[in-house]
Every structure is written in C-alpha cells, then in structure tokens.
mmCIF file of C-alpha atoms in Angstrom:
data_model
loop_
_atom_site.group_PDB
_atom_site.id
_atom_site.type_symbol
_atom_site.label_atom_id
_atom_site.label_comp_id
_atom_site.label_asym_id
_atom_site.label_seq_id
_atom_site.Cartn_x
_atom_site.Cartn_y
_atom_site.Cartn_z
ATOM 1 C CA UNK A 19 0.000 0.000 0.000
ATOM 2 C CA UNK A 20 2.575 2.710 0.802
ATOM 3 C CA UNK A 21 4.297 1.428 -2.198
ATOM 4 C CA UNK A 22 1.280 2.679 -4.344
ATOM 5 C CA UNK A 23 0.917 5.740 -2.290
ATOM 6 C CA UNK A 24 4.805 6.789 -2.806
ATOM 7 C CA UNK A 25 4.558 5.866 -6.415
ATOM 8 C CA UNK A 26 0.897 8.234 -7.387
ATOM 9 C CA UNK A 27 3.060 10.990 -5.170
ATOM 10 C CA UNK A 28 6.149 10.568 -7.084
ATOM 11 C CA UNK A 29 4.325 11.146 -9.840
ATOM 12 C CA UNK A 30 1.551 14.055 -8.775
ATOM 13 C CA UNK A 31 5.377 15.860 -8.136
ATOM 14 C CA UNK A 32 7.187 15.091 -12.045
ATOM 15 C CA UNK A 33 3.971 16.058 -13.362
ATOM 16 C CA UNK A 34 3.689 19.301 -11.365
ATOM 17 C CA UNK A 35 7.000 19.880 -12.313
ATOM 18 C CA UNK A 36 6.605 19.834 -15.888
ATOM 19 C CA UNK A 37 3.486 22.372 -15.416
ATOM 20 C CA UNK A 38 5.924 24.770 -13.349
ATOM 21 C CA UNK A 39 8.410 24.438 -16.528
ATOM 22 C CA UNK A 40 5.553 25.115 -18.910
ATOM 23 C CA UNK A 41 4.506 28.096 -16.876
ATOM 24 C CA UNK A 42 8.257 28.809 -16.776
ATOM 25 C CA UNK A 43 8.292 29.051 -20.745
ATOM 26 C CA UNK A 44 5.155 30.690 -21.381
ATOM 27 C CA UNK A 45 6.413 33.510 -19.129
ATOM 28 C CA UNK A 46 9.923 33.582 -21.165
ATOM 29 C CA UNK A 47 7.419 33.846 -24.194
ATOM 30 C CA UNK A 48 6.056 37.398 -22.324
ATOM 31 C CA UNK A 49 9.513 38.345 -21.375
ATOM 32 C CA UNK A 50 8.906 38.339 -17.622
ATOM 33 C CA UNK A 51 12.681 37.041 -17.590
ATOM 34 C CA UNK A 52 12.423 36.927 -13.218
ATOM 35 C CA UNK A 53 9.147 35.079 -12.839
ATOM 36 C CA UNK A 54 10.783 32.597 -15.334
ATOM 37 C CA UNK A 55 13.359 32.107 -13.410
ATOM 38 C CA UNK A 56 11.672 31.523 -10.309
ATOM 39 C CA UNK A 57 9.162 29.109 -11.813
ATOM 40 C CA UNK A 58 12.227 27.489 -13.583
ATOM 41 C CA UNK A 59 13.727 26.898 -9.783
ATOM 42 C CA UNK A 60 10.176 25.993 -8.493
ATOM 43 C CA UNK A 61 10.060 23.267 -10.883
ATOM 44 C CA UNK A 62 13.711 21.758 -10.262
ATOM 45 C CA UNK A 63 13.316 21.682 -6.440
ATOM 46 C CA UNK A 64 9.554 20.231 -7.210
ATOM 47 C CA UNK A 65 11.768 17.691 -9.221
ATOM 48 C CA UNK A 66 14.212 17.076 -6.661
ATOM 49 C CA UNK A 67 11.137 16.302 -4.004
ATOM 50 C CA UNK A 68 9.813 14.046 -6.666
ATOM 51 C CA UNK A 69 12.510 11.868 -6.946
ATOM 52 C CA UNK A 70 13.177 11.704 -3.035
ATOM 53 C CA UNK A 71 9.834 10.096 -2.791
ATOM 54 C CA UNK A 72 10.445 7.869 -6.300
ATOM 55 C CA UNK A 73 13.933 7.000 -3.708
ATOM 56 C CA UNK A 74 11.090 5.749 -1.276
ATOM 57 C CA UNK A 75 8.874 4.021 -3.183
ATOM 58 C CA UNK A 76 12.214 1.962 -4.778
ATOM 59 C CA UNK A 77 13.111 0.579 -1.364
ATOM 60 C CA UNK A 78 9.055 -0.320 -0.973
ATOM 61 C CA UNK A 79 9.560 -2.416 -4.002
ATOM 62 C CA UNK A 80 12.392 -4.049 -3.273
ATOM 63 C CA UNK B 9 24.932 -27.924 -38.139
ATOM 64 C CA UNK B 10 22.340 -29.131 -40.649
ATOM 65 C CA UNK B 11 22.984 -29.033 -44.493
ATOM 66 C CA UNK B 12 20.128 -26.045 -44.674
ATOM 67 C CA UNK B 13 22.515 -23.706 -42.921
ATOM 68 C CA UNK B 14 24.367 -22.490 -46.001
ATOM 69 C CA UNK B 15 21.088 -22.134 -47.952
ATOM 70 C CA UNK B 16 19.796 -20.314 -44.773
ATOM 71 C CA UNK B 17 23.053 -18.123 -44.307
ATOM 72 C CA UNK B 18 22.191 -16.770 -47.670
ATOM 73 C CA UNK B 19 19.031 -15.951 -47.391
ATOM 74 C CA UNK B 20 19.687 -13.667 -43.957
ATOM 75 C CA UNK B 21 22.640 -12.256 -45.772
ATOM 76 C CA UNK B 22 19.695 -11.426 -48.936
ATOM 77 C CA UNK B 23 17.685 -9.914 -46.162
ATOM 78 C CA UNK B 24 20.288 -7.924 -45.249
ATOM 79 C CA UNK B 25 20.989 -6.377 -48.608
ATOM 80 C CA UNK B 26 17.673 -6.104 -49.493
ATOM 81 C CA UNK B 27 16.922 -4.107 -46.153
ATOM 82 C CA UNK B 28 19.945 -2.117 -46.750
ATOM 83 C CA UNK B 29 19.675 -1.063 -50.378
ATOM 84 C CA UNK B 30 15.714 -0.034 -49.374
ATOM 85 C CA UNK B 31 17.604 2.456 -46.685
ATOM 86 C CA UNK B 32 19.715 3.693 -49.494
ATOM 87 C CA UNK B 33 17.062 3.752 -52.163
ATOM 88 C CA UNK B 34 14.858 5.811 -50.554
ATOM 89 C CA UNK B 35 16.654 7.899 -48.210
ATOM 90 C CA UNK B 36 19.531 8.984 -51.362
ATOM 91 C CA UNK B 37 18.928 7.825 -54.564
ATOM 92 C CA UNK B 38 15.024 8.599 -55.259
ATOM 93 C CA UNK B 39 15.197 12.077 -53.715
ATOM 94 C CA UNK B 40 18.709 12.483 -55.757
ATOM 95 C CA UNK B 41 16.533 11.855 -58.770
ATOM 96 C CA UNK B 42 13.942 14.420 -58.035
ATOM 97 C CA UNK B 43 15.693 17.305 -57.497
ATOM 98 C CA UNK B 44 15.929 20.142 -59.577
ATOM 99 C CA UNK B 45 19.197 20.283 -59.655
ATOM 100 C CA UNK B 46 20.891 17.045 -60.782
ATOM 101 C CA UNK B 47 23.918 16.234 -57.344
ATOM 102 C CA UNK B 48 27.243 17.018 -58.118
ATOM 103 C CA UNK B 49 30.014 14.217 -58.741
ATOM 104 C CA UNK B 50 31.383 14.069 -54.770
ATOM 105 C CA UNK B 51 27.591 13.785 -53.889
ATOM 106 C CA UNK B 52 27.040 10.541 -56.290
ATOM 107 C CA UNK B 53 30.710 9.360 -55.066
ATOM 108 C CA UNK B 54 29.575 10.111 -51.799
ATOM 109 C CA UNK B 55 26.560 7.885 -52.429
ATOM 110 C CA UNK B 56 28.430 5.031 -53.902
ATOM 111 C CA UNK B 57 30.730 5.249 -51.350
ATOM 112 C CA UNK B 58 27.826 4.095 -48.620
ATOM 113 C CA UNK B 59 26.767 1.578 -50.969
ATOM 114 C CA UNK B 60 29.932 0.190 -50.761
ATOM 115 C CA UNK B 61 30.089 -0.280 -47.333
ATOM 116 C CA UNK B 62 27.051 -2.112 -47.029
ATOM 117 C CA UNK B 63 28.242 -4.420 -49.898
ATOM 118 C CA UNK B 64 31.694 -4.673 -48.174
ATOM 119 C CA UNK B 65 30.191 -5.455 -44.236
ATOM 120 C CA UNK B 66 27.449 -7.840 -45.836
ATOM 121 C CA UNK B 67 30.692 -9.921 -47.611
ATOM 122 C CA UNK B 68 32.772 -9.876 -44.429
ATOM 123 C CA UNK B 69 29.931 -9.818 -41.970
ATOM 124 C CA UNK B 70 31.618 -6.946 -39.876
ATOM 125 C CA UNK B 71 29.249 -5.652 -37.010
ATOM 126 C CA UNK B 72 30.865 -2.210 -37.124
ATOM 127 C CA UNK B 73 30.462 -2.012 -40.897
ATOM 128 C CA UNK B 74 26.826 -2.730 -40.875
ATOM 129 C CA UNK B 75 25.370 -0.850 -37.750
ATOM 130 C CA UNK B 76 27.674 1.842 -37.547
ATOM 131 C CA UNK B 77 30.020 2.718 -40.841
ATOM 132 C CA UNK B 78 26.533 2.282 -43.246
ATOM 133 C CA UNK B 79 24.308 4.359 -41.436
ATOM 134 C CA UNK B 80 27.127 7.077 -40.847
ATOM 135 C CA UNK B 81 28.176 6.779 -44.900
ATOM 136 C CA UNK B 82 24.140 7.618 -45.476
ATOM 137 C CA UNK B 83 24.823 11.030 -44.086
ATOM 138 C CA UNK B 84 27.795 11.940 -45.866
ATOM 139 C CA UNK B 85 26.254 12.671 -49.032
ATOM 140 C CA UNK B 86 23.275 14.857 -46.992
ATOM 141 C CA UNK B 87 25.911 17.271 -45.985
ATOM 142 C CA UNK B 88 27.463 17.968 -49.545
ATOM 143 C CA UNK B 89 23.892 18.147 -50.685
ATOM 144 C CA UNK B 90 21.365 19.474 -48.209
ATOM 145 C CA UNK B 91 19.029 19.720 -50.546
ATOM 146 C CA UNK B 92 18.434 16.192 -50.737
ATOM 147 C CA UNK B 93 16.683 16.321 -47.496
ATOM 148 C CA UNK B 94 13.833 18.817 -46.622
ATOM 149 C CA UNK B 95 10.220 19.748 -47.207
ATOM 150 C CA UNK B 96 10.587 20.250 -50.579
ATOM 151 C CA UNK B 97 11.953 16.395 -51.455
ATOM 152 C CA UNK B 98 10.516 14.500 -47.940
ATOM 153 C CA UNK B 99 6.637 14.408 -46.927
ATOM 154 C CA UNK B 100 5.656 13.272 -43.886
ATOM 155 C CA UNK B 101 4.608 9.683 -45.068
ATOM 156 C CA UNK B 102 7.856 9.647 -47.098
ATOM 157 C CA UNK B 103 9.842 10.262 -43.601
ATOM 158 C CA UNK B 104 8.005 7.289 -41.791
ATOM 159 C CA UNK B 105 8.260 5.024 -44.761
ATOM 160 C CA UNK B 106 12.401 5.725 -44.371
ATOM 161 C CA UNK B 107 12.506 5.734 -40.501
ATOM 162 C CA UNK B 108 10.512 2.311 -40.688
ATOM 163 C CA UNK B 109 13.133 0.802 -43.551
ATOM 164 C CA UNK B 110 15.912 2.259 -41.454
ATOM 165 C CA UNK B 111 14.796 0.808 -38.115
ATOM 166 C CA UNK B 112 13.841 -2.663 -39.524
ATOM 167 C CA UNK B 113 17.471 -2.654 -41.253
ATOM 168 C CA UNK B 114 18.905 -1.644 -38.217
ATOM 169 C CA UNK B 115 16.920 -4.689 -36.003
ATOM 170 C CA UNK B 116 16.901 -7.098 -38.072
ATOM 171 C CA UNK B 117 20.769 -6.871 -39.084
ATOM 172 C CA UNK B 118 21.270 -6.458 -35.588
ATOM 173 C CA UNK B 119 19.478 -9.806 -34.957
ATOM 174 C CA UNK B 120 20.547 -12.178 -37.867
ATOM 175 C CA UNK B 121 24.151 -11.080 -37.622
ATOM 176 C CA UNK B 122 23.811 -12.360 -33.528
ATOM 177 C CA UNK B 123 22.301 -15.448 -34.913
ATOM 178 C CA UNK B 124 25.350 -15.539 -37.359
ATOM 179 C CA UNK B 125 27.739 -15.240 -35.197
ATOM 180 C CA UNK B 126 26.331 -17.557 -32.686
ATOM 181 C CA UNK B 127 27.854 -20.694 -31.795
ATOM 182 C CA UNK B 128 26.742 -24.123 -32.850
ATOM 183 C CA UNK B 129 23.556 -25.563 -31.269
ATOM 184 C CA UNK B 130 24.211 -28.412 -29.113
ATOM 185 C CA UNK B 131 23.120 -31.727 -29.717
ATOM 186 C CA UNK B 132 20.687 -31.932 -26.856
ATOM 187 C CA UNK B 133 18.862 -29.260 -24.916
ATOM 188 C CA UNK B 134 16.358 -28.991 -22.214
ATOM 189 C CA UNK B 135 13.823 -26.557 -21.994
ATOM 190 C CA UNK B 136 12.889 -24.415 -18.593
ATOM 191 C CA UNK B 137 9.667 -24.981 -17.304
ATOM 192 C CA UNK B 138 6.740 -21.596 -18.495
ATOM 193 C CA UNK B 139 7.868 -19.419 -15.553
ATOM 194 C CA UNK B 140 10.897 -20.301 -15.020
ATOM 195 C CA UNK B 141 12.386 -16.974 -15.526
ATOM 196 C CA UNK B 142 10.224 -15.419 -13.228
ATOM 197 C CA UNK B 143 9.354 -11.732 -13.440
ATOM 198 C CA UNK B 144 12.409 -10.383 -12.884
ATOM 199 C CA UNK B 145 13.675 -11.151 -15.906
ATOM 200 C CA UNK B 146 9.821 -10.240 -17.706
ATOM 201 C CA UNK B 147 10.725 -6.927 -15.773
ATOM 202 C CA UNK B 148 13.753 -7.099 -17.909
ATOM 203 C CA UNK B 149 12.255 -7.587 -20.832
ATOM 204 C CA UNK B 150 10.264 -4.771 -20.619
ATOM 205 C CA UNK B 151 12.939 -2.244 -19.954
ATOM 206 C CA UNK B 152 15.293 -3.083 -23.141
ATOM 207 C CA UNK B 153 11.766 -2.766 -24.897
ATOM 208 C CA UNK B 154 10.790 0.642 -23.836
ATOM 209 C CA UNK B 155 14.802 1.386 -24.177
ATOM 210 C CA UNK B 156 14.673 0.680 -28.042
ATOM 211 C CA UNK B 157 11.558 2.360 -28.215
ATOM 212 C CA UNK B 158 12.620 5.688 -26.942
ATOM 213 C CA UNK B 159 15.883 5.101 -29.179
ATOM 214 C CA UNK B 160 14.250 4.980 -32.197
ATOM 215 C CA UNK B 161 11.312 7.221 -31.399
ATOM 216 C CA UNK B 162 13.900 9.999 -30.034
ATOM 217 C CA UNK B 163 16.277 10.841 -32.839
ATOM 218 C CA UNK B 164 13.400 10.294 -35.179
ATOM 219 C CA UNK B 165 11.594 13.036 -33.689
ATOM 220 C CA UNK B 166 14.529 15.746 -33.691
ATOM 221 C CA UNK B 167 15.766 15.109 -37.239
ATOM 222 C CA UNK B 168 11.433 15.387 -38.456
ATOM 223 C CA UNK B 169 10.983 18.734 -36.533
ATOM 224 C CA UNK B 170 14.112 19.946 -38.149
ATOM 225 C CA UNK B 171 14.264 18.815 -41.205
ATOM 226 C CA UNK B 172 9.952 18.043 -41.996
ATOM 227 C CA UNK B 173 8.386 20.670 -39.329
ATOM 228 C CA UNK B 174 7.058 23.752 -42.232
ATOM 229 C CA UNK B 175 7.427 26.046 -39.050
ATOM 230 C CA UNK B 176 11.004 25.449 -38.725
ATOM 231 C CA UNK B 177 11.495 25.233 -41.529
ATOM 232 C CA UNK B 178 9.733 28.485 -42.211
ATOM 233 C CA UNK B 179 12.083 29.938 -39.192
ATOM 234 C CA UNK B 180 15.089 28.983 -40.708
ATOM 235 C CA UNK B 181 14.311 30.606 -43.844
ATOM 236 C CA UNK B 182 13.803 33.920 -42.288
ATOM 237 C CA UNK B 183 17.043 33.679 -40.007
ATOM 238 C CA UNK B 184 18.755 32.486 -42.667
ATOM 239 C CA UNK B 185 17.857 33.679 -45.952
ATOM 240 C CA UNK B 186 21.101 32.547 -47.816
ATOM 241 C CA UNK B 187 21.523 29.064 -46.232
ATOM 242 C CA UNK B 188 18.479 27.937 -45.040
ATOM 243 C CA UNK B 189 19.230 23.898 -46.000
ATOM 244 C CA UNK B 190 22.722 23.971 -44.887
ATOM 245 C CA UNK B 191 21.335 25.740 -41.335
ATOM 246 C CA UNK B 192 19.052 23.031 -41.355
ATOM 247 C CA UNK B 193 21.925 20.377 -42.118
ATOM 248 C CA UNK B 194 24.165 22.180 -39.098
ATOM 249 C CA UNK B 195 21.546 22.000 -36.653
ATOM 250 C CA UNK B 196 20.590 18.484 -37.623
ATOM 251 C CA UNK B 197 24.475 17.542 -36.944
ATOM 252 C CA UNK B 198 24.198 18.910 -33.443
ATOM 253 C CA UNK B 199 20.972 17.266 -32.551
ATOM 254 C CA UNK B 200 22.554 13.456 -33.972
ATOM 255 C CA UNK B 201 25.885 14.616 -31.456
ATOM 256 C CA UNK B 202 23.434 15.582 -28.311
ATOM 257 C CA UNK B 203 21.510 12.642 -28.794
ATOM 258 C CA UNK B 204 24.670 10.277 -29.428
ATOM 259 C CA UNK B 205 25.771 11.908 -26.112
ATOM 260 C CA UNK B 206 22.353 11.277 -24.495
ATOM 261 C CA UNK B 207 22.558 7.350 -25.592
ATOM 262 C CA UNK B 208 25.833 6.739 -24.259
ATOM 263 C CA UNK B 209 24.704 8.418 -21.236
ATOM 264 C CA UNK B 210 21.620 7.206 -20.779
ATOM 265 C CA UNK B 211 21.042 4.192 -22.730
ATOM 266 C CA UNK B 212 24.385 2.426 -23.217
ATOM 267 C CA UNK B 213 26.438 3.338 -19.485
ATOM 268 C CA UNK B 214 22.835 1.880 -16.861
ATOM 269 C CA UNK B 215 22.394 -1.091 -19.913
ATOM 270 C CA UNK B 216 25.904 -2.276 -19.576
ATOM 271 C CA UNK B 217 25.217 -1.754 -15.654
ATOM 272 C CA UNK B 218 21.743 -4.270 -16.070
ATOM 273 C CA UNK B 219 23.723 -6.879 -17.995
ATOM 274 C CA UNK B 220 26.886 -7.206 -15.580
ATOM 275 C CA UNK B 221 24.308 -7.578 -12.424
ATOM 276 C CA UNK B 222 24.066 -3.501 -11.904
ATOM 277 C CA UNK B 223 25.992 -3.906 -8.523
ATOM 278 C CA UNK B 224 26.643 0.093 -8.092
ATOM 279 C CA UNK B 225 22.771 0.379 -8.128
ATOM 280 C CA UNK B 226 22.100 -2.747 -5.921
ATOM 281 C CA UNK B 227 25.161 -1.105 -3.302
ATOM 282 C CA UNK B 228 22.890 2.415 -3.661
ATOM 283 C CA UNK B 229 19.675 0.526 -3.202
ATOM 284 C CA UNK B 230 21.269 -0.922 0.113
ATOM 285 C CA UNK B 231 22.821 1.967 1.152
ATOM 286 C CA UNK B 232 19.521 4.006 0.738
ATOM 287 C CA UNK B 233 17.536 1.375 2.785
ATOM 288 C CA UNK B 234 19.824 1.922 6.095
ATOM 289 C CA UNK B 235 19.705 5.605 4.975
ATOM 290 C CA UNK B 236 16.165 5.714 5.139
ATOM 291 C CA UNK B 237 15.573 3.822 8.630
ATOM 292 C CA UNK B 238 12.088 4.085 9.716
ATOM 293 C CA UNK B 239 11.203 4.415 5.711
ATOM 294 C CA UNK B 240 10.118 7.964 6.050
ATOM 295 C CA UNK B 241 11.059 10.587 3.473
ATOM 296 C CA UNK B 242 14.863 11.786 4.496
ATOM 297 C CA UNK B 243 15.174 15.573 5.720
ATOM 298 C CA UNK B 244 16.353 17.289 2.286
ATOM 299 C CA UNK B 245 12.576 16.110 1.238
ATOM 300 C CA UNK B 246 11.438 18.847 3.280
ATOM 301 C CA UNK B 247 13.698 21.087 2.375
ATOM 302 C CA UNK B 248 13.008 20.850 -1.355
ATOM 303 C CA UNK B 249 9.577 21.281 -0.680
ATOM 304 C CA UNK B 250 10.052 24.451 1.956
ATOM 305 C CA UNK B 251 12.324 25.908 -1.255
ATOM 306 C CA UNK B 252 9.284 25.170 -3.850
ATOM 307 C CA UNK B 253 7.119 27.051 -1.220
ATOM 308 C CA UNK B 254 9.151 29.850 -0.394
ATOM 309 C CA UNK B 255 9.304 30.139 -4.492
ATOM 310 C CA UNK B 256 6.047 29.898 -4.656
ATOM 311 C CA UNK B 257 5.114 32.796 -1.846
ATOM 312 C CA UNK B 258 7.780 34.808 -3.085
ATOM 313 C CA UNK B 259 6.685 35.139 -6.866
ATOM 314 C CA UNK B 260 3.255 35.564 -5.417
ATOM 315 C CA UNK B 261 4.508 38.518 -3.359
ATOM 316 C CA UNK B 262 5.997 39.660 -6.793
ATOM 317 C CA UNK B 263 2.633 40.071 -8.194
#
C-alpha cells in the first residue's frame, strides 16, 4: 500500500513539475525574464522532491 | 549444423541487402533523382561510397560495418547536398516510410548477424519450465523494450521537426535567408551529437550496468535502505519542498 501511495506521489510531483516548466516558458514567451526564473527553480526543487519520494517508493519495491 | 545452414546463411545475408539497399534507395537515390538540380560528382561518389560499405560489411559480416560505418556513410552525401533532405523532397509519409526501412534494417541486421555469429547448437537441450524466468527477468524484458523504443522514437523526432516541421522550416528561412538547408543540415548535426551523447549516457552506461548484475545500483539501493531507517522521506525532502514554497510565496509577493 505505501508502495502505491509513494509511487501516485512521485508522480503528482514530475507532473507538477513539468506544469511549473511550462509556466516557466510561457512567461519567457512574455519576457517576464524573473518570474521565469523563479518558476524554472520551483520546478527543479519540485523535481528534486519528486525523486526523493520515487527514492522511497524503490526501497518499498524491493 | 544441418545441411540447410548455407542455404539459410544466404538468405539472412539477402535480407540484409535487401533491407539495406531499401535504406539507401529511398533515403539517397530517389530524392537524388527528383531534385531540380541534378547532385554534383562528390555527392554521387559520396553515395556510392555508402553503398559500398554495405556491400563490403554484408561480404565480411563486420558488425561495425553494418550498424555503424553504413548508417554514418548515409549522411555523408546529406551534408554535400542538403538539398536532398527537406520539405521540398521529404513528406511526412515519405519520412516514416524511411525511418521504418531504417529501423527494420537496423533490427533485423542487428538480430541475424547475432544469430550468425552464434555458436553451434548443441546436440541436446532442455527446456525451462513456463515461468521459469520469473518476473524479474519479464521486468527485464520490458525495460530493453521501452529502451529501443525511446531510441528509435527519439532521434526520429529531432531530425522530423528539423528537417519536416514547415514552421522550422519556415524559421530557418527567415534567419537564414542565404543558407536555409545547410542551417538546417548544421543544426541536424548537433541534434545526432546531443543525442549520441544522451545514448551513451543514458542508454548504453545503466544497460551495460543491467547486464553485468548492476551492482553500483544494488550497493545504492542498500545503502539508501539503512539511509532511510524508519522508511520515512529523508530531511532534504522537506527542504526541497520548503524551497518550492518559499518560491512559490515569493513570486506571489511579486505580483
């Protein structure tokens, strides 16, 4: 069960992620170079929670 | 080995050719013939000089003649003649018919050159019990699948957004109004050299890993599983997601 839980978690996070980058290039698009960055950051440390969980869910498995 | 082998060893090598020479056909020679501009003598020489490769690694059976030296000979002549690739010569069923050809050559000569190369069968064998392997190696399985998948699927998708995409292509135009083709030819050559980079890094180093037992992942694995103790997220968990919020409020704040 916490396997499962880990794994939806793991993956609610990458996909969150890739909506922060999106948001990230759609605001490079309008030039709003800082909020870009920021969202750019948002979505790498979104990333990095991600895969501490995906870390978690691993050992589950094994 | 049985008397059929020869007879059999000819017919893989046919296969070969055949699967070859449709790379070649319709990746050089039939757009060669409809352009506008007939190719110059180092393009056809070019040309005949990947021919000859296949011919040559088909007679001597040489792995690196095949999979590697062929394929790389089919760009040669794409570079003294960008032309010969691009919207104008390639549709979009014209680029899958090609990637298909090229993919099955690439597979199949893969495959019947293991099988050639393979040692004799033995006299007797004995077959594992269904389920013997167990789903660890099913698991397997499934990740060299999805592995060739993504390296075919991959590099197919940079060189038809460069090279088929009318928006890019469109782009390139404007930004380069003199050399549009050979812009398009440049940026093709960097995409093949990030994505050879990507395979080595990615495909070929953790797939060498899974075949010799992947011990620096199993000694992670372990190490991780006395890192994590009680199996509760580790501390930099938090902190990634006290950064993402602190992000968060502060871009809000920004608005």
């Amino acid at each position: 069960m916490r396997k499962y839980f880990f794994e939806v978690l793991t993956i609610l996070l990458y996909g969150g992620s890739m909506v922060f980058f999106y948001e990230c290039v759609r605001f490079l698009a309008k030039r709003d170079y800082v909020a870009s960055l920021v969202l750019m950051f948002v979505g790498l440390a979104v990333i990095r929670a991600g895969s501490e969980l995906a870390r978690l869910a691993m050992i589950e498995r094994q | 080995m049985s008397e059929r082998a020869p007879r059999r060893r000819t017919i893989w090598d046919a296969a070969i050719l055949v699967l070859g020479l449709n790379v070649w056909t319709s990746l050089l020679l039939v757009p060669a013939l409809h352009l506008e501009r007939r190719p110059g003598p180092v393009t056809i020489a070019l040309m005949s000089l990947s021919l000859l490769t296949l011919l040559v690694g088909l007679v001597s059976r040489q792995r690196l003649l095949l999979l590697a030296a062929f394929p790389a000979t089919l760009l040669l002549p794409v570079v003294a003649t960008p032309t010969l690739v691009g919207v104008n010569v390639f549709s979009r069923w014209t680029f899958v018919l090609v990637s298909v050809g090229f993919i099955a050559y690439t597979i199949v000569s893969a495959l019947l050159l293991e099988v050639l190369e393979a040692p004799a069968a033995p006299e007797r064998r004995k077959r594992l019990p269904p389920g013997a392997t167990g789903e660890r190696w099913a698991k397997r399985w499934r990740i060299y699948i999805a592995m060739a998948f993504f390296s075919a699927a991959i590099p197919a998708l940079l060189i038809f957004t460069l090279f088929l995409d009318r928006h890019v292509a469109a782009d390139l135009a404007r930004f380069y109004p003199e050399r549009g083709p050979a812009a398009a030819v440049l940026f093709g050559v960097i995409a093949v050299g990030l994505w050879l980079g990507l395979f080595a890094a990615y495909f070929i180093a953790p797939l060498r890993a899974h075949v010799r037992g992947d011990p620096t992942t199993r000694s992670n694995l372990m190490r991780l599983r006395r890192e994590s103790g009680g199996q509760r997220p580790r501390l930099r968990f938090y902190a990634w997601v006290g950064v993402a919020l602190l992000l968060v409020s502060y871009l809000l704040f920004l608005r």
